[in-house]
Every structure is written in structure tokens, then in C-alpha cells.
PDB file of C-alpha atoms in Angstrom:
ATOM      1  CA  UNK I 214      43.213  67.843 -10.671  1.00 74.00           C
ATOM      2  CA  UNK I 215      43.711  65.645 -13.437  1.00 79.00           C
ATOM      3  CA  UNK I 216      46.747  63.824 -11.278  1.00 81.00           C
ATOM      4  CA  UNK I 217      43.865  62.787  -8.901  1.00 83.00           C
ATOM      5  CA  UNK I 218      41.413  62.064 -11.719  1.00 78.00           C
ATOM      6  CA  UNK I 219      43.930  59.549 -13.117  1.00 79.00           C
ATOM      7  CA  UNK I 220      44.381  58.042 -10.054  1.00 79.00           C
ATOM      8  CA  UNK I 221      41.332  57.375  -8.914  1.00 79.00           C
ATOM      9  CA  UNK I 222      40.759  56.170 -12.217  1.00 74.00           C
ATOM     10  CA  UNK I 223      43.910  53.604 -12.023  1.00 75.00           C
ATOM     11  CA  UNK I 224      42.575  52.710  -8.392  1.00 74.00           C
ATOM     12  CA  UNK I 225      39.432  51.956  -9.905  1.00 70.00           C
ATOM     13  CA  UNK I 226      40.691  49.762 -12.689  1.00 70.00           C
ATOM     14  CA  UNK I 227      42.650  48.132 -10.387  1.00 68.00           C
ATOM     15  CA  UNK I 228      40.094  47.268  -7.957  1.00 65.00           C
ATOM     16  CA  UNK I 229      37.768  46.004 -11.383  1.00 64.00           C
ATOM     17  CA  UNK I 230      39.631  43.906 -12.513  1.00 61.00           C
ATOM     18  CA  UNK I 231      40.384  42.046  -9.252  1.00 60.00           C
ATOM     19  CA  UNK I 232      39.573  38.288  -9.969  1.00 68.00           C
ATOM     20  CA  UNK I 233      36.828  36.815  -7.598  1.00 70.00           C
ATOM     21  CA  UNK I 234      37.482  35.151  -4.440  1.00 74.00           C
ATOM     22  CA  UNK I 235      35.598  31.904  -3.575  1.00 78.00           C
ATOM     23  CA  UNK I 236      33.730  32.255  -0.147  1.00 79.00           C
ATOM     24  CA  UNK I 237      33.930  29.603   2.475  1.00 77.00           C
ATOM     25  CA  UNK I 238      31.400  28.033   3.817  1.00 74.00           C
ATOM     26  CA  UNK I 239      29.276  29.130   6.342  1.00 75.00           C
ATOM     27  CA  UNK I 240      28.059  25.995   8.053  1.00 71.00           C
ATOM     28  CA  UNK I 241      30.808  22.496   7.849  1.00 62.00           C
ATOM     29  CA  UNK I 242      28.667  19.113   7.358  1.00 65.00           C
ATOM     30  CA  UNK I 243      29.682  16.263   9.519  1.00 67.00           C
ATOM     31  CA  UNK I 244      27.781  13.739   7.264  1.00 71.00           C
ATOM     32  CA  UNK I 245      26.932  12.393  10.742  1.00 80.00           C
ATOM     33  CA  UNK I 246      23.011  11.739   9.352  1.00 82.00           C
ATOM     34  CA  UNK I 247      24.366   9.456   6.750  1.00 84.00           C
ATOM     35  CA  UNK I 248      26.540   7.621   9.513  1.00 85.00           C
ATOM     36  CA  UNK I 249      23.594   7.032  12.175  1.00 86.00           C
ATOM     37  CA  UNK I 250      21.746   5.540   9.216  1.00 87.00           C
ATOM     38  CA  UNK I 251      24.390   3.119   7.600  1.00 88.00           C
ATOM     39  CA  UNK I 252      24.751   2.214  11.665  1.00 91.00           C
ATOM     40  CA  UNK I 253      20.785   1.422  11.966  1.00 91.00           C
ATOM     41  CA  UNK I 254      20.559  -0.433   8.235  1.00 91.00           C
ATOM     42  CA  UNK I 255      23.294  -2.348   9.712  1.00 92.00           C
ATOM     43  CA  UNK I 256      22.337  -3.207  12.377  1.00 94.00           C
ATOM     44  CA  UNK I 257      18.594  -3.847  10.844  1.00 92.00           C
ATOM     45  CA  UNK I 258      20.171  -6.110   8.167  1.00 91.00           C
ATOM     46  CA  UNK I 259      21.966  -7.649  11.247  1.00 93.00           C
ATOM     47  CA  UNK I 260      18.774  -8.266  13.140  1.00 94.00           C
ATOM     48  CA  UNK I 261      16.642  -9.589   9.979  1.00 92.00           C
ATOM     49  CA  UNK I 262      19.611 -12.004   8.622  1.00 91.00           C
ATOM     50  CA  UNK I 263      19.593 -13.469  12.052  1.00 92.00           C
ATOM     51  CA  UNK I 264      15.489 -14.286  12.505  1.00 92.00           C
ATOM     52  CA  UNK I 265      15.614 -15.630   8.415  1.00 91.00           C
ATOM     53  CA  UNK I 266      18.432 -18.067   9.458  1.00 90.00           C
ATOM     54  CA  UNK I 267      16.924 -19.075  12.157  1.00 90.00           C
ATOM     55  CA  UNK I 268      13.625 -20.268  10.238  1.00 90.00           C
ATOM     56  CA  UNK I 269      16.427 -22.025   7.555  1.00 88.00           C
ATOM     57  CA  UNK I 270      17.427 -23.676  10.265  1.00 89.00           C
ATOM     58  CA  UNK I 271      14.386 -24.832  11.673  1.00 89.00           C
ATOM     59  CA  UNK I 272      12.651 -26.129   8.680  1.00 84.00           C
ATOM     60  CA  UNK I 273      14.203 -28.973   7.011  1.00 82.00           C
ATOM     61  CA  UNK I 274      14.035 -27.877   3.588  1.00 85.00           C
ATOM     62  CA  UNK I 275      17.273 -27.010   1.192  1.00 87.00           C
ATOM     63  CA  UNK I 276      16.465 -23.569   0.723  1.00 91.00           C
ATOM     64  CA  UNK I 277      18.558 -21.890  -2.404  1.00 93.00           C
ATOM     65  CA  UNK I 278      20.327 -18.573  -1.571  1.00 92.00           C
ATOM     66  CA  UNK I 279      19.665 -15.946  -4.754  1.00 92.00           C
ATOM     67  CA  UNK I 280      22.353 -13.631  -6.093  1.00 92.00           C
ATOM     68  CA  UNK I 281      19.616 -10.765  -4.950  1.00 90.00           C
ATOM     69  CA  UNK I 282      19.541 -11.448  -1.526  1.00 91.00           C
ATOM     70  CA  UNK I 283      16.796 -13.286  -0.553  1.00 94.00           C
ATOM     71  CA  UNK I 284      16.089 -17.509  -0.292  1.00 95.00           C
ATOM     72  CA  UNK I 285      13.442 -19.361  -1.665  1.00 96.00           C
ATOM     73  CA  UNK I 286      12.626 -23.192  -1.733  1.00 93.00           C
ATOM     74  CA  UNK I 287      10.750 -25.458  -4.689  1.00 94.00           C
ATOM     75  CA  UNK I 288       7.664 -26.367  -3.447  1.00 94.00           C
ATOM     76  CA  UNK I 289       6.309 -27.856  -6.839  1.00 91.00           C
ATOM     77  CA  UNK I 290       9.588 -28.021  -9.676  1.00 91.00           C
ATOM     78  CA  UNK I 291       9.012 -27.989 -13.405  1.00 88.00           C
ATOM     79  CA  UNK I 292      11.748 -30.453 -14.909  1.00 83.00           C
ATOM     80  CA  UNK I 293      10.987 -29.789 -18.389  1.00 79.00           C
ATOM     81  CA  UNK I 294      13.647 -28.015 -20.008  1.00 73.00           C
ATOM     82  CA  UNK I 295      11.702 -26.752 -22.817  1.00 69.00           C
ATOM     83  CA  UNK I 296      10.108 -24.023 -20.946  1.00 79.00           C
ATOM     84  CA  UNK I 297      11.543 -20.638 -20.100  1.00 85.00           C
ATOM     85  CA  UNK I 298      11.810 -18.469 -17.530  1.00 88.00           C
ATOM     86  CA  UNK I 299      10.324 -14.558 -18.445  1.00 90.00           C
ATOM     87  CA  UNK I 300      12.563 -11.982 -20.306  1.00 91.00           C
ATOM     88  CA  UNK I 301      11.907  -9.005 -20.423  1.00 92.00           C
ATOM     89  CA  UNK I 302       8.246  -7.700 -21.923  1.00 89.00           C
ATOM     90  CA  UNK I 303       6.836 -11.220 -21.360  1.00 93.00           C
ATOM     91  CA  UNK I 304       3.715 -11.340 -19.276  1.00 95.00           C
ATOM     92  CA  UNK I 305       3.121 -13.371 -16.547  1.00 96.00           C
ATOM     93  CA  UNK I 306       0.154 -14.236 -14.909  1.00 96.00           C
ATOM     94  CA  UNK I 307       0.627 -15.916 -11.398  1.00 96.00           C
ATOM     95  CA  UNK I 308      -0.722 -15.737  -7.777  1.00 96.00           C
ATOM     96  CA  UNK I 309       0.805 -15.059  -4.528  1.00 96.00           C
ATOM     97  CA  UNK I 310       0.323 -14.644  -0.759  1.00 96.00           C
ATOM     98  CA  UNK I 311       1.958 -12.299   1.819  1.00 96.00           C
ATOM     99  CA  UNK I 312       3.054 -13.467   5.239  1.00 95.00           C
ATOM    100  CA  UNK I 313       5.286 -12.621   7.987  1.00 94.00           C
ATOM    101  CA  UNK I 314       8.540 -14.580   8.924  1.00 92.00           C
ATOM    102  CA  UNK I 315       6.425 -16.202  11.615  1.00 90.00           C
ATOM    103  CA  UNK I 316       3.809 -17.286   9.253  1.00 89.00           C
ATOM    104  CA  UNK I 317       1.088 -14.742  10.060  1.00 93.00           C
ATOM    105  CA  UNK I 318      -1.382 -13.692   6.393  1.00 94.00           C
ATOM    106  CA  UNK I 319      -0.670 -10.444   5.548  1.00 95.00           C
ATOM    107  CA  UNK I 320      -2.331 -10.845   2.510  1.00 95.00           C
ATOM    108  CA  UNK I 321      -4.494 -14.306   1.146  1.00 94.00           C
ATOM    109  CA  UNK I 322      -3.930 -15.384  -2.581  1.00 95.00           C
ATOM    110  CA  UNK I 323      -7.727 -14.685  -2.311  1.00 95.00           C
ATOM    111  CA  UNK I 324      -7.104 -10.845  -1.152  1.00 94.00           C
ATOM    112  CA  UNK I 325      -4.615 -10.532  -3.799  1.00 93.00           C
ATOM    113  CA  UNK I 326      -6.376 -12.630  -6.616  1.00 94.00           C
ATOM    114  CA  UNK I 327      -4.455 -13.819  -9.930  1.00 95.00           C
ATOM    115  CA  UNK I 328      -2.033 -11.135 -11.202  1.00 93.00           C
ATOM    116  CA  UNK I 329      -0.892 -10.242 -14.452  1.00 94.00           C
ATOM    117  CA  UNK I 330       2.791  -8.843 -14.507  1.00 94.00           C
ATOM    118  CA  UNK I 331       4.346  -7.448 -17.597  1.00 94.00           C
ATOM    119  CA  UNK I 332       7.970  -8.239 -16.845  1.00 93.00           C
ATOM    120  CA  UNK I 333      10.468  -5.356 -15.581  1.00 92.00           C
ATOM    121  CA  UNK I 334       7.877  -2.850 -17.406  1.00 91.00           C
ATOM    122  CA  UNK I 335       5.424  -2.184 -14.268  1.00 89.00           C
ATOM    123  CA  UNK I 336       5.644  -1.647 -10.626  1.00 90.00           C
ATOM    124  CA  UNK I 337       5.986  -4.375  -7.822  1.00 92.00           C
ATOM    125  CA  UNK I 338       8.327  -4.763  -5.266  1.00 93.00           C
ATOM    126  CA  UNK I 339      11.887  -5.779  -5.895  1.00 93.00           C
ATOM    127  CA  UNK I 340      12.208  -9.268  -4.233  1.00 94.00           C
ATOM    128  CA  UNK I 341       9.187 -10.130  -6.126  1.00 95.00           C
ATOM    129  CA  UNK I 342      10.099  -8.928  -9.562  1.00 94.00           C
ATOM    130  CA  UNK I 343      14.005 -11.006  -9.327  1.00 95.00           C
ATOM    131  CA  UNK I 344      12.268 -14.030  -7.477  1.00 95.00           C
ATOM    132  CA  UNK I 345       9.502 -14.297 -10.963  1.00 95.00           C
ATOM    133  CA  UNK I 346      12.942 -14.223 -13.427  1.00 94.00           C
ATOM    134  CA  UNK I 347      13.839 -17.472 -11.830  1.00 93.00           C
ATOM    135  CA  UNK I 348      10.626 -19.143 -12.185  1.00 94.00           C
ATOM    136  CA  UNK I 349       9.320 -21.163 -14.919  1.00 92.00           C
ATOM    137  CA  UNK I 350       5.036 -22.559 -15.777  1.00 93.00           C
ATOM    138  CA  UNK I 351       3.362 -23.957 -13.299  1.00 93.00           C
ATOM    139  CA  UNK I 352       6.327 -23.599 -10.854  1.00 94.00           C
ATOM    140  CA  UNK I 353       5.319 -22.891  -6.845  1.00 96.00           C
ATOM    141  CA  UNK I 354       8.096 -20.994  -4.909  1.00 96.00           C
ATOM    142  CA  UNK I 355       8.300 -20.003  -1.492  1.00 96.00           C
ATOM    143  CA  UNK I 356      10.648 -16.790  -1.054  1.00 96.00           C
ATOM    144  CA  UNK I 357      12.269 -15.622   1.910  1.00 95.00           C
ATOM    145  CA  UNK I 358      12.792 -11.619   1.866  1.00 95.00           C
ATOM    146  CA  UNK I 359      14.458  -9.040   3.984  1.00 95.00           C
ATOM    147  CA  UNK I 360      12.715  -6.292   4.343  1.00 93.00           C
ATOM    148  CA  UNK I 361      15.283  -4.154   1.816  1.00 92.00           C
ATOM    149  CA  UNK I 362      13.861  -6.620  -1.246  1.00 94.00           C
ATOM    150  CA  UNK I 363      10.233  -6.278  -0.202  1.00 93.00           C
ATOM    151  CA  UNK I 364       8.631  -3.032   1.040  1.00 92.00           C
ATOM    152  CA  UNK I 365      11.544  -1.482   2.841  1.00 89.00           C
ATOM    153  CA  UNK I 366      11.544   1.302   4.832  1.00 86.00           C
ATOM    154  CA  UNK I 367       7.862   2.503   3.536  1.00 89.00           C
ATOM    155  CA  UNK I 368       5.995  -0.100   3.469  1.00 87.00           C
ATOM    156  CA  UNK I 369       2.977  -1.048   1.276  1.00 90.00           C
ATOM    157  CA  UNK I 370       0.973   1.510   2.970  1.00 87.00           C
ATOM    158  CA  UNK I 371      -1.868  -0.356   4.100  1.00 89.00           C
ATOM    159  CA  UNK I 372      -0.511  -3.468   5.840  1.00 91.00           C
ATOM    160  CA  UNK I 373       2.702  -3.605   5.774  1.00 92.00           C
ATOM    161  CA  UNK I 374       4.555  -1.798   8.080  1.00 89.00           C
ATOM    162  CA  UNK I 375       8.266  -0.128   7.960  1.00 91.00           C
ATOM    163  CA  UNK I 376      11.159  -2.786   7.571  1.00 91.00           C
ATOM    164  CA  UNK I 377       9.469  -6.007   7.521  1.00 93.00           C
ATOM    165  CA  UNK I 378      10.820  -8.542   5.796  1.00 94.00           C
ATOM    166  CA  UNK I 379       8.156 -11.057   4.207  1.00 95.00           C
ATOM    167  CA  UNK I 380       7.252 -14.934   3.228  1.00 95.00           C
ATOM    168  CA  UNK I 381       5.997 -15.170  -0.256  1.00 96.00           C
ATOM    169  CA  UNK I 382       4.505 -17.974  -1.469  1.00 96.00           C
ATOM    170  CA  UNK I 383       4.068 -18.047  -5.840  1.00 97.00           C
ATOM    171  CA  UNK I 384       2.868 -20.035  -8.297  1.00 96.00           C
ATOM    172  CA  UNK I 385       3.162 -18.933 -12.259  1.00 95.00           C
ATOM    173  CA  UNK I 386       0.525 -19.756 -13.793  1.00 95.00           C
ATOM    174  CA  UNK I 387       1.536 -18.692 -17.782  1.00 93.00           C
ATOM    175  CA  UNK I 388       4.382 -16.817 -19.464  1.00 93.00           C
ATOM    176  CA  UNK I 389       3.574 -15.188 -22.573  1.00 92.00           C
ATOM    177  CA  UNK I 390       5.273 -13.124 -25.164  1.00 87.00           C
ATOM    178  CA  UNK I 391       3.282  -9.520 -25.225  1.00 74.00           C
TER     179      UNK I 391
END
């Protein structure tokens, strides 16, 4: 009796101290979500590159290609060197209008009415926010964005719809320290 006693008592020791095994998986991901989407921005970024250089094109303006991705012309140029262009913190009060690439108002610099924009410390879309760094007082700019560095794939959620890229046209009208 005790024979069996120690042996189940060896078995179960044994079997205790077994080290766990990892368990496999019950379901393999292809990651095939993640390729039909790089495949559509793609072919998005394709589509929306191809109308923007068409309008460069068109126009006979020397429009200035950003390090951000988007293009944007001079329509009024401040030549003094003396004044700067926002750091961060600075505030910056300016207006703007909203249109699409083929010139329709999306939004009136009336509708949107003279904004005041504490530099990389609030909200506003991404095109926007790089395009006011580059900008200087009383400077007008007309910016060209793809849909990626304005509302992208959500839109403003009112009039803007998904993936549409946008003509902005802004003037600053101060830069101040806050």
C-alpha cells in the first residue's frame, strides 16, 4: 500500500511540476484588411495627386511644394525680414475660406469669421496648422491640400465629406506672443 501511495505521489509530482506549454493559435491573421487599405490610400493618393497637378498645371502661378505635402502660392508676400513666422504658444489671429479643388465655397471667410489660433496647442486640421508655421503678418496664402492634410477620411462632419482634399485661401492677420 504504501508502494502505490509513493507512486502516485511521484506521478503526481511529476505531472506538477511539468513546465507550461504555449497554445497555438486558434484563428491565423492574413493582415489582408491592412493590405486592401494601403491598396485604396494608394490608389486615393494616386487619384488626388493627379486632379492637384492638373490645376498646377492649369493656372499659371509658381506654386511652392511644402515638406508636408501640400502646395500653396503667395498671393500678397511680406518682404520684411523683421517679422516672424509663429513658434510655438504664439497666437495667431487670421481668416480663411474652404473650397473644393474645382473652386466650389465650402465654407465663406464670412461663415468662418476671424480666428484666433494658439499655435500647435489647440485643434485644427493638419494642413492648416503646418501651412500657418510658414506664414508671416499680413501674408495671404492660397494652399493646395490632399485630403490626408485636411479632413481625411472623416471629414469635418458637417460639410465636408470623406477624402476630399481642399483649397484654402489665408490671410494672418497678427502673431502674438501669449
Amino acid at each position: 500500500m504504501n508502494k502505490i501511495f509513493l507512486l502516485v505521489l511521484a506521478m503526481l509530482f511529476f505531472v506538477g511540476c511539468k513546465s507550461p506549454e504555449a497554445r497555438k493559435p486558434i484563428s491565423v491573421k492574413t493582415g489582408s484588411f491592412i493590405d486592401a487599405s494601403v491598396e485604396r490610400n494608394k490608389k486615393l493618393n494616386a487619384r488626388e495627386q493627379a486632379e492637384i497637378q492638373k490645376i498646377l498645371s492649369e493656372k499659371k502661378i509658381d506654386y511652392l511644394s511644402s515638406q508636408s505635402g501640400f502646395w500653396y502660392y503667395y498671393n500678397i508676400k511680406t518682404d520684411v525680414d523683421s517679422l516672424k513666422t509663429p513658434s510655438f504658444g504664439n497666437i495667431i489671429n487670421f481668416n480663411y475660406d474652404v473650397k473644393t479643388l474645382d473652386g466650389a465655397t465650402i465654407y465663406s471667410k464670412e461663415d468662418l469669421k476671424t480666428q484666433s489660433y494658439a499655435m500647435d496647442q489647440e485643434e485644427i486640421f493638419t494642413g492648416l496648422r503646418e501651412g500657418l508655421k510658414l506664414m508671416k503678418t499680413g501674408e495671404t496664402v492660397t494652399f493646395l491640400f490632399p485630403s490626408q492634410k485636411a479632413y481625411g477620411y472623416y471629414g469635418d462632419q458637417n460639410k465636408i465629406g470623406t477624402n476630399v482634399p481642399l483649397i484654402c485661401e489665408v490671410t494672418v492677420n497678427s502673431i502674438s506672443e501669449k
